[in-house]
Backbone as a ProteinNet text record, in pm:
[ID]
protein_1_A
[PRIMARY]
MMEFSSCRTVKVIVLGDSGVGKTCLTYRFCSGNFPSKTEATIGVDFRERVVDVEGEKLKLQLWDTAGQERFRKSMVQHYYRDVHAIIFVYDVTNTATFRNLPVWMEECRQHSLGHDVPRVLVGNKVDLATSSGSFMTLEQARHLADVHGMSFYLCSAKGDSKPQVDAIFMSLAHRLKRQGGWRRKAPSVAGSFKLPTKAKAERDAKEKWACSC
[TERTIARY]
-1260.5	-1165.1	-1035.8	-980.2	-857.6	-737.7	-646.5	-526.2	-415.5	-367.9	-264	-134.7	-108.3	18.4	32.5	-80.3	-76.2	-81	-80.3	-93.7	40.9	38.8	154.4	139.6	248.5	245.1	285.9	203.8	229.2	243.4	356	381.7	343.7	250.3	203.6	228.8	304.4	327.2	229.8	180.1	82.6	148.6	165.8	243.7	158.2	196.7	128.1	148.9	112.3	130.5	49.7	89.7	15.3	-125.5	-224.6	-361.8	-442.5	-385	-461.3	-557.2	-542.5	-634.6	-578.2	-446.2	-384.3	-428.1	-424.7	-462.6	-609.4	-695.5	-838.5	-866.4	-795.6	-815.1	-774.8	-656.3	-608.6	-691.7	-732.4	-815.1	-951.1	-1009.7	-1141.1	-1135.1	-1029.5	-1016.9	-997.4	-913.8	-880.3	-985.2	-1050.4	-1145.7	-1291	-1312.5	-1448.7	-1512.4	-1440.8	-1495.1	-1410.7	-1471.6	-1397.7	-1352.2	-1222.9	-1174.3	-1241.7	-1279.8	-1347	-1249.7	-1122.1	-1021	-887.9	-818.8	-686.6	-588.3	-461.4	-353.7	-249.4	-161.6	-56.7	25.4	45.6	126.8	271.4	332.3	471.9	555.2	643.4	725.2	643.2	602.9	523.6	436.5	316.6	225.5	178.5	132.9	83	-38.2	-120.6	-241.7	-244.3	-315.4	-318	-460.1	-480.4	-607.1	-579.6	-635.5	-621.7	-736.6	-703.5	-805.7	-788.6	-896.6	-893.7	-888.7	-784.4	-767.1	-761.7	-871	-879.3	-837.5	-888.8	-862.7	-734.9	-658.2	-534.4	-544.2	-499.4	-504.6	-380	-402.3	-293	-312.9	-207.2	-212	-159.4	-250.5	-209	-160.6	-35.1	26.3	45.5	-37.5	-41.2	42.8	147.4	237	192.6	139	85.7	197.6	252.1	372.7	341.3	423	404.5	425	339.7	353.7	450.2	479.6	569.5	712.6	802.5	938.9	1006.7	980.4	1049.1	1012.6	895.4	853.7	892.1	945	973.7	1120.2	1208.2	1349.3	1408.6	1374.5	1435.1	1383.1	1269.6	1208	1215.5	1268.2	1256.2	1316.3	1428	1490.3	1405.1	1331	1248.5	1128.8	1059.5	936.9	957.4	1078.1	1104.4	1170.2	1187.4	1254	1151	1180.2	1097.2	952.4	933.2	798.5	742.9	615.5	549.4	461.6	408.7	320.3	316	273.8	271.4	135.8	81.3	-40	-8.1	-23.2	-5.4	-142.8	-151.3	-279.3	-264.9	-364.1	-370.7	-512.6	-527.6	-656.9	-714.4	-830	-886.2	-925.1	-935.6	-971.5	-848.5	-730.5	-606.5	-508.4	-502.1	-419	-270.2	-227	-86	-46.1	-137.4	-105.2	-91.1	-159.6	-142.5	-9.2	22.9	147.9	270	255	367.4	386	297.6	309.6	442.8	494.4	623.6	736	724.8	827.1	825.6	705	693.5	738.2	708.6	751.8	903.3	964	1109.2	1173.3	1113.3	1167.2	1164.6	1058.1	1052	1165.8	1188.5	1296.1	1430.6	1452.7	1579.8	1603.3	1494.8	1507.3	1485.3	1514.2	1517.7	1383.9	1275.2	1142.8	1104.8	1126.3	1100.2	955.9	927.3	790.7	747.2	838.1	797	718.2	726.6	648.3	511.2	402.5	269.1	237.7	173.5	140.4	1.7	-60.8	-197.8	-201.9	-284.2	-306.3	-449.2	-464.4	-595.9	-621.9	-732.4	-779.4	-881.9	-846.7	-931.4	-1013.2	-1113.7	-1203.3	-1290.9	-1330	-1410.7	-1546.4	-1589.9	-1718.2	-1714.7	-1593.5	-1578.3	-1545.5	-1535.2	-1495.3	-1613	-1605.9	-1713.3	-1662.7	-1533	-1480.1	-1442	-1436.8	-1395.1	-1249.7	-1170	-1028.9	-1009.9	-1101.3	-1093.2	-1108.9	-1199.8	-1224.8	-1113.2	-1049.1	-933.8	-820.9	-798.8	-695.1	-727.3	-855.5	-897.3	-841.9	-850.8	-798.1	-646.7	-581.7	-436.1	-397.2	-477.7	-449.8	-463.6	-565.7	-583.7	-464.3	-417.9	-302.4	-178	-156.5	-40.6	-44.3	-163.5	-177.3	-146.8	-194.9	-170.2	-21.3	43.9	186.1	270.6	233	313.1	255.1	155.9	102.5	33.5	-33.6	-100.3	-251.3	-313.1	-458.9	-496.7	-611.9	-652.8	-792.9	-807	-935.1	-970.5	-1098.4	-1151.5	-1234.6	-1218.5	-1295.4	-1304.6	-1382.1	-1388.2	-1384.4	-1306.3	-1298.9	-1418.7	-1502.4	-1615.9	-1745.7	-1848.8	-1985	-2002.6	-2074.3	-2108	-2008.9	-1887.5	-1789.8	-1699	-1729.7	-1641.4	-1620.9	-1724	-1699.2	-1594.4	-1593	-1492	-1353.2	-1342.8	-1213.7	-1166.6	-1256.6	-1221	-1173.2	-1238.2	-1203	-1058.4	-1009.7	-871.9	-773.6	-789.7	-693.8	-713.2	-837.2	-861.4	-813.1	-832.3	-782.2	-630.5	-566.5	-421.3	-378.5	-451.8	-419.7	-431.1	-535	-551.8	-439	-399.1	-289.6	-159	-134.6	-13.5	-12.9	-126.9	-133.3	-106.7	-168	-147.4	-1.5	62.3	200.4	303	256.5	350.2	433.7	379.2	455.7	494.2	420.8	453.2	580.3	635.3	752.3	877.4	868.9	979.4	985.2	1099.6	1116.8	1012	941.7	836.1	895.9	835.9	885.5	869	967.6	960.6	914.6	784.4	725.8	623.1	626.7	526.6	476.2	345.7	290	285.9	325.3	317.7	440.9	481.7	591.8	552.3	644.4	623	689.2	609.3	660.5	667.3	758.3	764.5	641.9	611.4	499.4	533.9	431.2	453.3	545.4	525.9	608.8	754.3	777.1	913.3	978.1	901.1	955.8	997.9	913.2	946.8	1069.3	1076.6	1191.2	1320.5	1313.7	1431.9	1476.4	1376.1	1408.7	1481.9	1434.9	1500.2	1642.8	1662.3	1796.4	1889.8	1833.8	1916.1	1968	1883.8	1921.7	1973.2	1988.6	2038.2	2181.9	2212.7	2346.9	2432.8	2550.2	2639.9	2762.2	2737.7	2846	2932.3
1294.8	1303.6	1232.9	1159.7	1085.7	1180	1156.3	1237.1	1172	1243.4	1187.8	1166.5	1252.5	1244.2	1114	1050	928.3	802.1	818.2	703.8	644.3	514.3	447.5	458.9	489.2	502.3	372.1	327.4	204.1	239.6	206.1	237.2	117.4	141.3	37.2	85.5	8.1	46.7	-30.1	38.4	-19	-28.1	-150.5	-175.3	-237.6	-211.4	-269.2	-181	-233.7	-161	-31.4	56.5	180.4	150.2	217.9	203.4	94.7	23.8	-83.4	-31	96.9	156.5	174.6	182	199.6	331.4	437.7	568.6	570.4	511.3	509.2	430.4	319.1	238	314.7	373.8	444.8	569.5	637.3	757.3	720.9	611.4	569.6	532.5	462.9	423.7	544.7	638.2	750.9	861.5	884.1	995.2	949	821.8	770.9	794.3	862	896	836.2	824.7	784.8	912.3	923.6	1047.7	1075.7	1200.7	1237.4	1240.8	1261.5	1267.9	1221.6	1136.3	1091.3	1102	1123	1123	1022.9	984.6	889.6	945.2	862	903.6	920.1	1030.3	1057.2	1037	937.1	909.1	836.7	908.9	848.8	955.7	917.3	1003.1	923.3	991.1	912.2	977.4	891.1	932.9	864.7	923.9	869.9	860.8	762.5	750.9	685.2	742.2	686.3	589.9	469.3	367	314	260	199.4	48.2	-11.7	-156.6	-213.9	-273.5	-337.1	-240.3	-118	-18.5	60.9	32.6	107.6	180.9	305.7	386.7	362.1	335.1	319.9	420	484	572.5	493.4	455.7	385	486.9	479.6	571.3	492.8	523.2	446	515	447.8	501.5	448.4	538.1	507.4	530.1	421.9	429.8	428.7	497.2	504.1	367.3	335	206.9	212.5	334.2	349.6	368.7	286.8	285.8	421.2	496	624	723	705.7	795.3	742.4	618.9	557.3	559.7	564.1	538.9	631	759.5	854.1	837	767.7	755.9	616	520	379.8	351.7	413.2	388.7	440.4	547.9	606.5	518.3	466.9	396.6	251.4	197.6	63	64.2	180.5	192.9	186.3	106.4	99.7	62.7	-36.2	-78.9	-179.5	-161.4	-252.3	-354.8	-319.6	-411.2	-371.1	-467.4	-447.1	-488.7	-407.7	-444.6	-447.3	-563.7	-577.9	-566.3	-486.3	-464.9	-499.1	-571.2	-591.9	-563.9	-541.9	-512.5	-643.7	-685.2	-814.2	-816	-699.3	-693.8	-689	-688.3	-676.7	-782.9	-895.5	-1007	-972.3	-875.1	-835.6	-781.7	-711.4	-656.1	-767.1	-878.6	-994.4	-1063.1	-1080.4	-1147.4	-1069.6	-939.9	-857.6	-858	-921	-921.6	-980.6	-1088.6	-1140.7	-1037.4	-945.3	-840.1	-752	-716.6	-633.8	-711.3	-839.8	-920.9	-932.8	-947.4	-956.7	-825.5	-714	-584.5	-571.4	-621.9	-621.5	-704.3	-822.2	-908.9	-841	-771.6	-702.4	-591.4	-540.8	-435.5	-490.3	-621.1	-687.4	-689.9	-696.6	-713.4	-859.8	-935.2	-1078.6	-1110.7	-1238.5	-1282.2	-1254.8	-1203.2	-1162.2	-1031.7	-960.8	-838.6	-879	-854.2	-894	-835.2	-915.7	-870.7	-918.9	-841.6	-866.5	-857.1	-939.9	-933.7	-887.1	-786.1	-729.2	-731.9	-793.5	-786.1	-674.3	-566.4	-446.9	-440.6	-354.7	-330.8	-452.3	-522.6	-642.5	-608.7	-484.7	-443.6	-445.7	-447.1	-446.3	-584.5	-683.2	-817.9	-889.3	-905.9	-973.6	-1090.9	-1094.2	-1198.1	-1323	-1435.3	-1560.6	-1553.9	-1472.2	-1457	-1402.1	-1314.3	-1256.7	-1364.1	-1459.7	-1564.8	-1668.9	-1690.5	-1779.3	-1721	-1590.1	-1523.6	-1529.5	-1530	-1536	-1661.1	-1774	-1897.5	-1890.8	-1832.4	-1817	-1723.1	-1618.8	-1522.8	-1588.5	-1670.8	-1741.9	-1833.1	-1899.6	-1988.4	-1907.5	-1794.5	-1710.2	-1663.1	-1622	-1575.9	-1688.3	-1808.4	-1922.3	-1953.7	-1955.8	-1990.5	-1891.8	-1764.8	-1661	-1617.1	-1689	-1657.7	-1522.9	-1484.1	-1354.3	-1369.7	-1274.2	-1265.2	-1216.3	-1261.7	-1225.3	-1164.6	-1048.5	-978.7	-939.9	-944	-886.8	-766	-657.2	-538.8	-443.2	-340.2	-226.7	-102.4	-3.9	120.3	210.7	172.6	257.7	214	296.9	260.9	236.2	129.8	98.4	1.5	1.5	-99.9	-54.4	58.5	105.7	2.5	-71.5	-174.1	-277.1	-311.3	-405	-343.4	-216.9	-147.5	-136.8	-96	-84.7	-217.8	-326.6	-459.1	-494.9	-454.9	-485.1	-423.3	-294.1	-221.6	-251.7	-269.1	-297.4	-437.5	-534.1	-669.1	-667.4	-589.9	-577.7	-510.4	-408.2	-339.9	-435.3	-517.2	-614.6	-717.5	-758.4	-855.6	-796.2	-670	-603.6	-594.3	-564.2	-554.5	-690.3	-794.6	-928.1	-970.8	-939.7	-983.6	-884.6	-767.3	-665.6	-610.2	-613.1	-570.2	-424.3	-340.3	-197.1	-166.1	-264.7	-235.6	-212.3	-236.4	-191.6	-41.1	14.9	159.4	228.7	323.4	394.3	500.2	525.2	626.6	764.9	849.1	986.2	1076.8	1085.4	1165.6	1258.4	1382.6	1477.5	1555.8	1574.6	1651.8	1570.4	1632	1565.3	1597.2	1503.7	1529.2	1634.9	1721.5	1812	1747.9	1684.5	1608.5	1695.2	1665.5	1741.4	1717.3	1811.3	1793.1	1683.9	1629.1	1521.8	1568.9	1694.3	1747.1	1755.7	1801.8	1814.6	1677.7	1581.3	1446.5	1388.3	1408.2	1355.6	1428	1559.7	1636.1	1591.1	1569.5	1523.9	1386.5	1301	1166.6	1172.2	1261.2	1274.8	1324.5	1421.6	1475.2	1369.8	1287	1184.3	1083.5	1048.8	944	1001.8	1132.5	1193.7	1149.7	1125.4	1081.9	1204.7	1210.6	1324.6	1276.1	1231.4	1173.5	1285.3
2148.3	2036.5	2072.1	1975.8	2000.3	2002.5	2095.6	2104.1	2022.3	1919.8	1833.4	1910.2	2010.5	2081.4	2159	2193.9	2273.7	2187.7	2057.4	1967	1930.5	1912.7	1853.2	1701.8	1633.5	1488.5	1422.6	1328.9	1255.1	1107.7	1049.3	908.8	822	730.8	639	496.4	419.4	280.3	190.8	89	-3.4	-139.7	-189.9	-311	-420.1	-544.2	-658.8	-780.6	-895	-1019.9	-1022.9	-1112.1	-1132	-1181	-1123.7	-1169.6	-1102.4	-1002.7	-938.1	-831.6	-794.6	-697.9	-558.7	-545.1	-413.1	-349.3	-428.1	-376.3	-334	-414.4	-383	-255.3	-236.5	-115.7	9.8	7.3	125.8	152.2	46.3	60.6	119	70.8	119	266.6	307.4	447.1	538.2	495.5	582.7	582.6	469.9	460.6	461.3	426.5	416.6	281.3	192.2	60.4	-50.7	-166.8	-286.7	-356.2	-390.6	-451.3	-585	-605.7	-731	-847.7	-817.5	-923.4	-867.4	-941.8	-898.8	-1014.2	-978.5	-1076.2	-1029	-1118.4	-1082.1	-966.2	-862.2	-748.9	-793.1	-751	-784.1	-658.8	-661.4	-544.4	-439.6	-336.4	-228.9	-164.4	-128.5	-55.2	65.3	169	280.4	344	403	472.3	608.2	702.9	838	891.5	975.3	1048.1	1182.3	1286.1	1420	1445	1488.3	1514.5	1655.8	1709.4	1841.5	1824.8	1879.5	1870	2010.7	2052.3	2184.1	2294.3	2286	2389.2	2372.8	2268.4	2244.4	2112	2111	1990.6	1905.6	1777.8	1682.2	1569.7	1531.1	1415.2	1295.2	1205.8	1085.1	984	951.4	855.7	725.5	627.5	503.4	396.6	354.4	252.5	116.4	38.6	-94.4	-194.7	-247.3	-329.1	-478.4	-554.2	-699.4	-761.8	-858.2	-926.7	-1042.7	-1090.1	-1203.3	-1151.8	-1200.9	-1149.9	-1159.4	-1266	-1283.2	-1172.8	-1110.8	-1003.5	-865.2	-857.8	-728.9	-691.2	-790.2	-764.1	-658.3	-663	-570.5	-427.8	-409.7	-278.5	-219.1	-294.5	-255.6	-118	-84.7	45.2	160	134.2	240.2	273.7	171	205.4	244.3	227.1	276.8	415.1	472.9	602.6	716	817.5	939	909.1	824.7	786.2	887.3	923.6	1015.9	944.3	827.2	754.7	607.1	523.8	378.2	324.2	233	160.9	12.1	-49.5	-194.3	-259.7	-365	-432.4	-580.5	-634.4	-779.2	-825.6	-954.9	-1016.5	-1070.9	-1019.5	-1060.7	-1208.2	-1270.4	-1412.3	-1503	-1443.1	-1520.1	-1471.4	-1541.2	-1495.8	-1491	-1571.4	-1570.2	-1433.2	-1366.7	-1234.4	-1131.1	-1152.9	-1064.1	-1092.8	-1220	-1256.6	-1209.2	-1188.1	-1143.3	-992.3	-917.7	-771.7	-723.2	-784.9	-738.4	-748.4	-841.3	-853.7	-729.1	-683.5	-562.2	-438.8	-434.7	-321.9	-317.2	-434.5	-441	-398.7	-435	-394.1	-242.1	-179.5	-33.4	25	-33.3	15.2	2.7	-108.2	-130.2	-29.1	29.3	130	270.6	285.9	417	488.4	412.8	472.9	458.6	564.9	561.5	593.2	608.9	635	778.1	861.5	995.2	990.5	877.4	859.3	805.4	879.5	833.2	696.8	612.6	478	438.7	351	307.2	155.9	93.2	-50.8	-76.2	-161.7	-191.4	-341.6	-380.2	-518	-526.2	-591.9	-596.2	-726.3	-726.8	-841	-870.9	-764.6	-784.2	-845.4	-829.9	-888.8	-1041.2	-1097.8	-1243.6	-1299.6	-1212	-1255.4	-1320.8	-1453.6	-1526.3	-1609.3	-1637.5	-1725.7	-1647.9	-1718.3	-1655.7	-1614.4	-1684.5	-1650	-1510.1	-1469.9	-1335.9	-1229.9	-1253.5	-1156.3	-1156.8	-1271.9	-1276.6	-1192.6	-1206.2	-1127.6	-979.7	-945.4	-806.3	-737.9	-802.6	-744	-730.2	-828.5	-821.2	-707.4	-688.4	-581.8	-444.5	-429	-302.7	-275.4	-380.3	-365.1	-327.5	-394.4	-364.8	-220.1	-174.6	-36.8	61.8	33.3	122	130.5	15.3	10.1	91	86.3	152.2	286.8	336.3	467.7	476.5	367.4	363.9	379	444.5	440	300.7	250.7	115.4	118.9	52.7	49.1	-94	-123.5	-246.4	-207.8	-281.1	-244.7	-362.5	-340.6	-431.7	-345.5	-387.5	-310.7	-337.2	-432.9	-471.9	-404.9	-424.4	-384.4	-236.2	-204.9	-65.8	-3.2	-51.9	-9.9	103.6	169.2	275.5	386	429.7	532.2	489.7	359.6	310	320.4	282.5	288	432.7	521.9	663.5	720	678.7	731.4	700.3	582.9	544.3	642.5	665.7	749.4	898	940.5	1081.6	1119.2	1031.1	1057.9	1069.4	984.5	990.3	1120.8	1163.1	1288.7	1407.2	1409.9	1518.1	1514.9	1396.2	1384.8	1437.2	1403.9	1451.9	1604.3	1661.6	1807.7	1872.2	1816.2	1872.8	1864.7	1751.4	1729.5	1783.1	1827.7	1874	1762	1637.5	1520	1520.2	1596.7	1595.4	1673.4	1744.7	1827.8	1746.1	1614.7	1529.9	1535.7	1505	1511.1	1424.6	1483.1	1411	1320.1	1203.5	1112.2	1170.6	1151.5	1201.5	1089.5	1074	967.5	1028.3	990.7	1036.5	916.9	911.9	801.8	674.8	563.8	435	352.9	269.1	178.2	76.3	41.9	-69.8	-189.4	-272.1	-385	-509.1	-600.4	-723.9	-809.5	-895.7	-987	-1086.3	-1151.3	-1248.5	-1359.8	-1406.5	-1514.8	-1471.7	-1346.7	-1297.4	-1281.8	-1230.6	-1214.4	-1347.5	-1451.4	-1583.2	-1640.4	-1616.5	-1665.8	-1597.8	-1463.9	-1390.8	-1438.9	-1467.8	-1515	-1648.5	-1738.8	-1868.2	-1852.3	-1760.2	-1739.1	-1681.3	-1593.3	-1527.7	-1628.4	-1726.6	-1822.2	-1954.9	-1960.5	-2083.3	-2110.6	-2237.2	-2275.3	-2304.5	-2243.2	-2265	-2340.7	-2465	-2546.3	-2603.8
[MASK]
+++++++++++++++++++++++++++++++++++++++++++++++++++++++++++++++++++++++++++++++++++++++++++++++++++++++++++++++++++++++++++++++++++++++++++++++++++++++++++++++++++++++++++++++++++++++++++++++++++++++++++++++++++++

């Protein structure tokens, strides 16, 4: 059994629009299963898995971030702090989620995450890709990945695709080890965040933007 106390912690943030499958990807990698039920992530959630990379144990701490801005604002400073790597995810069946990727990249830049931070582009839900539009976006995605120096993967978090999902995170772990990317300050997180319920988050958002004329 792997000893967590001897592991180096690597913080990886997973970014993309709501509904692209960020939660399913991280859940599949960490648990080996596809979640039977998911709800919109509120703020940020994280999952962990210890992996062996060339004889060294790394604890991949995956920060699954909300795609909806109203659920992210209160947590944005926390999940952009001490980041070791970034995974951008879009839905291959929804071109709008691909077109919004520059917004997520710009947000990273605004929080001082430069190109020295390893990043990966993932086209998810490939099992549902049937239209010609999906394949047109595929070429654009490859070009975007090349321009920004990102590895590019197509996958599905469902069915028999676990090896594809594992390859994404394991390749990133090997890259971090080679580049020494984990030597950035590791996040000090233990256990799990106690996040507000969706109803409470929506209520707080309404109160925050309420007009007191």
